[in-house]
mmCIF file of C-alpha atoms and ligand atoms in Angstrom:
data_model
loop_
_atom_site.group_PDB
_atom_site.id
_atom_site.type_symbol
_atom_site.label_atom_id
_atom_site.label_comp_id
_atom_site.label_asym_id
_atom_site.label_seq_id
_atom_site.Cartn_x
_atom_site.Cartn_y
_atom_site.Cartn_z
ATOM 1 C CA UNK A 114 19.567 4.897 12.107
ATOM 2 C CA UNK A 115 18.692 4.325 8.482
ATOM 3 C CA UNK A 116 16.280 1.406 8.030
ATOM 4 C CA UNK A 117 15.954 -0.392 4.712
ATOM 5 C CA UNK A 118 13.744 -3.220 3.559
ATOM 6 C CA UNK A 119 15.677 -6.086 1.975
ATOM 7 C CA UNK A 120 13.391 -7.144 -0.859
ATOM 8 C CA UNK A 121 12.396 -6.789 -4.498
ATOM 9 C CA UNK A 122 8.894 -8.194 -4.066
ATOM 10 C CA UNK A 123 6.260 -5.734 -5.311
ATOM 11 C CA UNK A 124 3.840 -6.412 -2.410
ATOM 12 C CA UNK A 125 6.627 -5.732 0.077
ATOM 13 C CA UNK A 126 7.564 -2.575 -1.800
ATOM 14 C CA UNK A 127 3.907 -1.425 -1.683
ATOM 15 C CA UNK A 128 3.963 -2.030 2.059
ATOM 16 C CA UNK A 129 7.170 -0.023 2.469
ATOM 17 C CA UNK A 130 5.580 2.775 0.473
ATOM 18 C CA UNK A 131 3.039 3.214 3.301
ATOM 19 C CA UNK A 132 5.879 4.223 5.644
ATOM 20 C CA UNK A 133 7.861 6.980 3.935
ATOM 21 C CA UNK A 134 10.126 7.313 6.972
ATOM 22 C CA UNK A 135 11.838 4.111 5.849
ATOM 23 C CA UNK A 136 15.076 4.893 4.044
ATOM 24 C CA UNK A 137 14.749 2.715 0.960
ATOM 25 C CA UNK A 138 15.116 -0.762 -0.471
ATOM 26 C CA UNK A 139 18.149 -3.039 -0.627
ATOM 27 C CA UNK A 140 18.478 -5.910 -3.068
ATOM 28 C CA UNK A 141 20.993 -8.572 -4.012
ATOM 29 C CA UNK A 142 21.135 -11.165 -6.825
ATOM 30 C CA UNK A 143 19.318 -13.820 -4.749
ATOM 31 C CA UNK A 144 16.520 -11.378 -3.905
ATOM 32 C CA UNK A 145 16.141 -10.399 -7.580
ATOM 33 C CA UNK A 146 16.186 -14.078 -8.598
ATOM 34 C CA UNK A 147 12.983 -14.670 -6.596
ATOM 35 C CA UNK A 148 11.100 -12.359 -8.985
ATOM 36 C CA UNK A 149 9.936 -13.038 -12.537
ATOM 37 C CA UNK A 150 10.476 -9.658 -14.174
ATOM 38 C CA UNK A 151 13.593 -8.301 -15.832
ATOM 39 C CA UNK A 152 16.110 -6.695 -13.437
ATOM 40 C CA UNK A 153 15.792 -3.184 -14.872
ATOM 41 C CA UNK A 154 12.005 -3.357 -14.815
ATOM 42 C CA UNK A 155 12.012 -4.434 -11.151
ATOM 43 C CA UNK A 156 14.328 -1.611 -10.144
ATOM 44 C CA UNK A 157 12.365 0.998 -12.079
ATOM 45 C CA UNK A 158 9.153 -0.172 -10.432
ATOM 46 C CA UNK A 159 10.780 0.121 -6.990
ATOM 47 C CA UNK A 160 12.045 3.568 -7.937
ATOM 48 C CA UNK A 161 8.499 4.697 -8.762
ATOM 49 C CA UNK A 162 7.205 3.513 -5.402
ATOM 50 C CA UNK A 163 10.001 4.457 -3.020
ATOM 51 C CA UNK A 164 11.611 7.840 -2.377
ATOM 52 C CA UNK A 165 14.719 6.646 -0.571
ATOM 53 C CA UNK A 166 17.939 4.993 -1.638
ATOM 54 C CA UNK A 167 17.746 1.905 -3.830
ATOM 55 C CA UNK A 168 20.580 -0.569 -3.558
ATOM 56 C CA UNK A 169 21.620 -2.777 -6.483
ATOM 57 C CA UNK A 170 24.423 -5.298 -6.632
ATOM 58 C CA UNK A 171 26.823 -5.876 -9.510
ATOM 59 C CA UNK A 172 27.141 -9.424 -10.823
ATOM 60 C CA UNK A 173 30.289 -9.040 -12.934
ATOM 61 C CA UNK A 174 33.523 -10.459 -11.517
ATOM 62 C CA UNK A 175 36.297 -8.223 -12.875
ATOM 63 C CA UNK A 176 36.822 -4.675 -11.628
ATOM 64 C CA UNK A 177 36.486 -2.968 -15.010
ATOM 65 C CA UNK A 178 33.298 -4.904 -15.834
ATOM 66 C CA UNK A 179 31.893 -4.222 -12.343
ATOM 67 C CA UNK A 180 32.564 -0.533 -12.864
ATOM 68 C CA UNK A 181 30.828 -0.527 -16.256
ATOM 69 C CA UNK A 182 27.859 -2.461 -14.899
ATOM 70 C CA UNK A 183 27.602 -0.087 -11.920
ATOM 71 C CA UNK A 184 27.597 2.926 -14.245
ATOM 72 C CA UNK A 185 24.610 1.383 -16.019
ATOM 73 C CA UNK A 186 22.743 0.341 -12.853
ATOM 74 C CA UNK A 187 23.073 3.766 -11.247
ATOM 75 C CA UNK A 188 20.993 5.365 -14.014
ATOM 76 C CA UNK A 189 18.007 3.099 -13.369
ATOM 77 C CA UNK A 190 17.005 4.838 -10.129
ATOM 78 C CA UNK A 191 17.085 8.301 -8.536
ATOM 79 C CA UNK A 192 19.164 7.531 -5.447
ATOM 80 C CA UNK A 193 21.373 4.525 -6.190
ATOM 81 C CA UNK A 194 23.738 2.704 -3.888
ATOM 82 C CA UNK A 195 25.924 0.223 -5.739
ATOM 83 C CA UNK A 196 26.734 -2.979 -3.879
ATOM 84 C CA UNK A 197 30.028 -4.707 -4.642
ATOM 85 C CA UNK A 198 31.374 -7.917 -3.164
ATOM 86 C CA UNK A 199 34.289 -7.479 -0.756
ATOM 87 C CA UNK A 200 36.909 -8.922 -3.106
ATOM 88 C CA UNK A 201 40.077 -7.527 -4.701
ATOM 89 C CA UNK A 202 38.116 -6.585 -7.819
ATOM 90 C CA UNK A 203 35.130 -5.334 -5.831
ATOM 91 C CA UNK A 204 37.185 -2.869 -3.821
ATOM 92 C CA UNK A 205 39.059 -1.676 -6.906
ATOM 93 C CA UNK A 206 35.758 -0.936 -8.654
ATOM 94 C CA UNK A 207 34.344 0.645 -5.492
ATOM 95 C CA UNK A 208 37.207 3.106 -5.278
ATOM 96 C CA UNK A 209 36.718 4.143 -8.911
ATOM 97 C CA UNK A 210 33.001 4.656 -8.300
ATOM 98 C CA UNK A 211 33.705 6.723 -5.165
ATOM 99 C CA UNK A 212 35.862 8.998 -7.297
ATOM 100 C CA UNK A 213 32.729 9.615 -9.385
ATOM 101 C CA UNK A 214 30.807 10.408 -6.179
ATOM 102 C CA UNK A 215 28.679 7.291 -6.481
ATOM 103 C CA UNK A 216 27.613 5.746 -3.169
ATOM 104 C CA UNK A 217 28.970 2.234 -2.773
ATOM 105 C CA UNK A 218 28.547 -0.602 -0.329
ATOM 106 C CA UNK A 219 31.001 -3.444 0.192
ATOM 107 C CA UNK A 220 28.871 -6.505 0.831
ATOM 108 C CA UNK A 221 29.606 -9.972 2.241
ATOM 109 C CA UNK A 222 31.990 -8.593 4.874
ATOM 110 C CA UNK A 223 33.142 -11.321 7.258
ATOM 111 C CA UNK A 224 36.588 -10.321 8.558
ATOM 112 C CA UNK A 225 37.973 -7.281 10.336
ATOM 113 C CA UNK A 226 40.830 -7.064 7.849
ATOM 114 C CA UNK A 227 38.213 -6.590 5.130
ATOM 115 C CA UNK A 228 36.790 -3.784 7.275
ATOM 116 C CA UNK A 229 40.248 -2.166 7.491
ATOM 117 C CA UNK A 230 40.603 -2.086 3.688
ATOM 118 C CA UNK A 231 37.051 -0.922 3.024
ATOM 119 C CA UNK A 232 37.400 1.862 5.611
ATOM 120 C CA UNK A 233 40.797 2.822 4.191
ATOM 121 C CA UNK A 234 39.148 3.159 0.758
ATOM 122 C CA UNK A 235 36.468 5.204 2.563
ATOM 123 C CA UNK A 236 33.587 3.378 0.883
ATOM 124 C CA UNK A 237 30.146 4.725 1.784
ATOM 125 C CA UNK A 238 28.842 1.595 3.526
ATOM 126 C CA UNK A 239 29.994 -1.862 4.547
ATOM 127 C CA UNK A 240 27.533 -4.644 5.219
ATOM 128 C CA UNK A 241 28.658 -7.258 7.694
ATOM 129 C CA UNK A 242 26.296 -10.256 7.526
ATOM 130 C CA UNK A 243 25.409 -10.465 11.203
ATOM 131 C CA UNK A 244 23.075 -13.491 10.964
ATOM 132 C CA UNK A 245 25.499 -15.527 8.868
ATOM 133 C CA UNK A 246 28.340 -14.649 11.277
ATOM 134 C CA UNK A 247 26.135 -15.842 14.160
ATOM 135 C CA UNK A 248 25.318 -19.015 12.200
ATOM 136 C CA UNK A 249 29.052 -19.793 12.349
ATOM 137 C CA UNK A 250 29.366 -18.804 16.048
ATOM 138 C CA UNK A 251 31.373 -15.774 14.936
ATOM 139 C CA UNK A 252 29.478 -13.316 17.178
ATOM 140 C CA UNK A 253 27.993 -10.912 14.668
ATOM 141 C CA UNK A 254 27.293 -8.100 17.116
ATOM 142 C CA UNK A 255 30.766 -8.204 18.608
ATOM 143 C CA UNK A 256 32.119 -8.155 15.060
ATOM 144 C CA UNK A 257 30.285 -4.952 14.146
ATOM 145 C CA UNK A 258 31.395 -3.303 17.373
ATOM 146 C CA UNK A 259 35.016 -3.997 16.415
ATOM 147 C CA UNK A 260 34.302 -2.834 12.870
ATOM 148 C CA UNK A 261 32.969 0.450 14.268
ATOM 149 C CA UNK A 262 36.154 0.903 16.318
ATOM 150 C CA UNK A 263 38.303 0.332 13.226
ATOM 151 C CA UNK A 264 36.338 2.847 11.166
ATOM 152 C CA UNK A 265 36.589 5.437 13.926
ATOM 153 C CA UNK A 266 40.281 4.913 14.480
ATOM 154 C CA UNK A 267 41.028 5.220 10.745
ATOM 155 C CA UNK A 268 38.977 8.416 10.639
ATOM 156 C CA UNK A 269 36.821 7.043 7.820
ATOM 157 C CA UNK A 270 33.252 8.145 7.153
ATOM 158 C CA UNK A 271 32.229 4.598 6.168
ATOM 159 C CA UNK A 272 28.861 3.612 7.631
ATOM 160 C CA UNK A 273 27.980 0.148 8.889
ATOM 161 C CA UNK A 274 24.740 -1.360 7.621
ATOM 162 C CA UNK A 275 23.766 -4.481 9.556
ATOM 163 C CA UNK A 276 22.649 -7.175 7.107
ATOM 164 C CA UNK A 277 21.457 -10.782 7.315
ATOM 165 C CA UNK A 278 19.130 -9.909 10.174
ATOM 166 C CA UNK A 279 17.289 -12.819 11.773
ATOM 167 C CA UNK A 280 15.577 -11.221 14.786
ATOM 168 C CA UNK A 281 13.913 -7.981 15.859
ATOM 169 C CA UNK A 282 16.237 -8.004 18.880
ATOM 170 C CA UNK A 283 19.238 -7.391 16.623
ATOM 171 C CA UNK A 284 17.468 -4.405 15.042
ATOM 172 C CA UNK A 285 16.760 -2.811 18.413
ATOM 173 C CA UNK A 286 20.300 -3.513 19.595
ATOM 174 C CA UNK A 287 21.745 -1.780 16.519
ATOM 175 C CA UNK A 288 19.495 1.238 17.133
ATOM 176 C CA UNK A 289 20.351 1.306 20.823
ATOM 177 C CA UNK A 290 24.094 1.173 20.260
ATOM 178 C CA UNK A 291 24.086 3.919 17.634
ATOM 179 C CA UNK A 292 24.755 1.983 14.427
ATOM 180 C CA UNK A 293 24.267 3.809 11.149
ATOM 181 C CA UNK A 294 21.916 1.528 9.275
ATOM 182 C CA UNK A 295 20.209 -1.829 9.052
ATOM 183 C CA UNK A 296 18.420 -3.730 6.321
ATOM 184 C CA UNK A 297 15.664 -6.070 7.381
ATOM 185 C CA UNK A 298 13.796 -8.829 5.568
ATOM 186 C CA UNK A 299 10.031 -8.345 5.252
ATOM 187 C CA UNK A 300 8.996 -10.828 7.988
ATOM 188 C CA UNK A 301 11.240 -9.028 10.491
ATOM 189 C CA UNK A 302 9.843 -5.624 9.517
ATOM 190 C CA UNK A 303 6.294 -6.958 10.036
ATOM 191 C CA UNK A 304 7.240 -8.387 13.433
ATOM 192 C CA UNK A 305 8.644 -5.021 14.495
ATOM 193 C CA UNK A 306 5.121 -3.568 14.483
ATOM 194 C CA UNK A 307 3.530 -6.166 16.692
ATOM 195 C CA UNK A 308 3.262 -7.436 20.238
ATOM 196 C CA UNK A 309 0.617 -9.899 21.496
ATOM 197 C CA UNK A 310 0.184 -7.528 24.478
ATOM 198 C CA UNK A 311 -0.713 -4.659 22.131
ATOM 199 C CA UNK A 312 -3.308 -6.885 20.483
ATOM 200 C CA UNK A 313 -4.655 -8.102 23.832
ATOM 201 C CA UNK A 314 -4.938 -4.526 25.124
ATOM 202 C CA UNK A 315 -6.615 -3.398 21.928
ATOM 203 C CA UNK A 316 -9.203 -6.185 22.113
ATOM 204 C CA UNK A 317 -10.037 -5.204 25.705
ATOM 205 C CA UNK A 318 -10.366 -1.527 24.757
ATOM 206 C CA UNK A 319 -12.625 -2.472 21.853
ATOM 207 C CA UNK A 320 -14.879 -4.688 23.979
ATOM 208 C CA UNK A 321 -15.191 -2.025 26.699
ATOM 209 C CA UNK A 322 -15.990 0.600 24.087
ATOM 210 C CA UNK A 323 -18.688 -1.528 22.481
ATOM 211 C CA UNK A 324 -20.369 -2.247 25.798
ATOM 212 C CA UNK A 325 -20.252 1.462 26.711
ATOM 213 C CA UNK A 326 -21.817 2.367 23.356
ATOM 214 C CA UNK A 327 -24.615 -0.175 23.884
ATOM 215 C CA UNK A 328 -25.348 1.235 27.362
ATOM 216 C CA UNK A 329 -25.397 4.841 26.240
ATOM 217 C CA UNK A 330 -27.625 3.947 23.274
ATOM 218 C CA UNK A 331 -30.192 2.528 25.741
ATOM 219 C CA UNK A 332 -30.112 5.666 27.919
ATOM 220 C CA UNK A 333 -30.382 8.096 25.038
ATOM 221 C CA UNK A 334 -33.396 10.425 25.539
HETATM 222 O O1 G3P B 149 21.140 -8.220 3.298
HETATM 223 C C1 G3P B 149 21.753 -9.458 3.177
HETATM 224 C C2 G3P B 149 20.723 -10.510 3.190
HETATM 225 O O2 G3P B 149 19.939 -10.425 2.044
HETATM 226 C C3 G3P B 149 21.236 -11.869 3.410
HETATM 227 O O3 G3P B 149 20.415 -12.397 4.351
HETATM 228 O O4 G3P B 149 19.225 -14.137 5.551
HETATM 229 O O5 G3P B 149 20.336 -14.666 3.354
HETATM 230 O O6 G3P B 149 21.684 -14.260 5.408
HETATM 231 P P1 G3P B 149 20.422 -13.959 4.670
#
């Protein structure tokens, strides 16, 4: 499963850089809006730090303008994925970009009929917003299971990237059930490293080691 960090914050990017097995960085307009630098500068900085795919979202609303914007964004980084909203214009632009062999992601996917169209267009990725579906009692994980069935039955190569992740449990479920990709916010990534039991065990090991070292120091010839 590909794992991305959903951020544009430079400290988070530095952190991700320590773990080159991560697959890259995803962004969206709200994530970029939290930063104070110019969009291009942010993306170029991320590109310097991260080897994997870097995902950037278009902000134009018409298909032709989305396409033009995407063609500009893709040159900012080495391995771009262009995110487009799942709208009539978004899918039109996505198809044009696919014809140019540019990787595209349809974002803000909330219905299975949107999945049908995106899979039919054979876009590279779709991102159902699992947390926001759950917020509306729309059963995010059941939704992506149905989305996977649709993609398989249409014979598409479209990958599902789980987005809007609120818990580490969802990440492990996606890995367990063989999903293609997930993007996690920084606090969730940090939580994935830790367990209080690991810390408790480590403290005990450390204390035992220190007492052993003190004893053996005393008995040294
Ligand atoms: O990847 C999508 C994500 O950025 C949205 O997350 O928490 O705003 O629903 P959230």
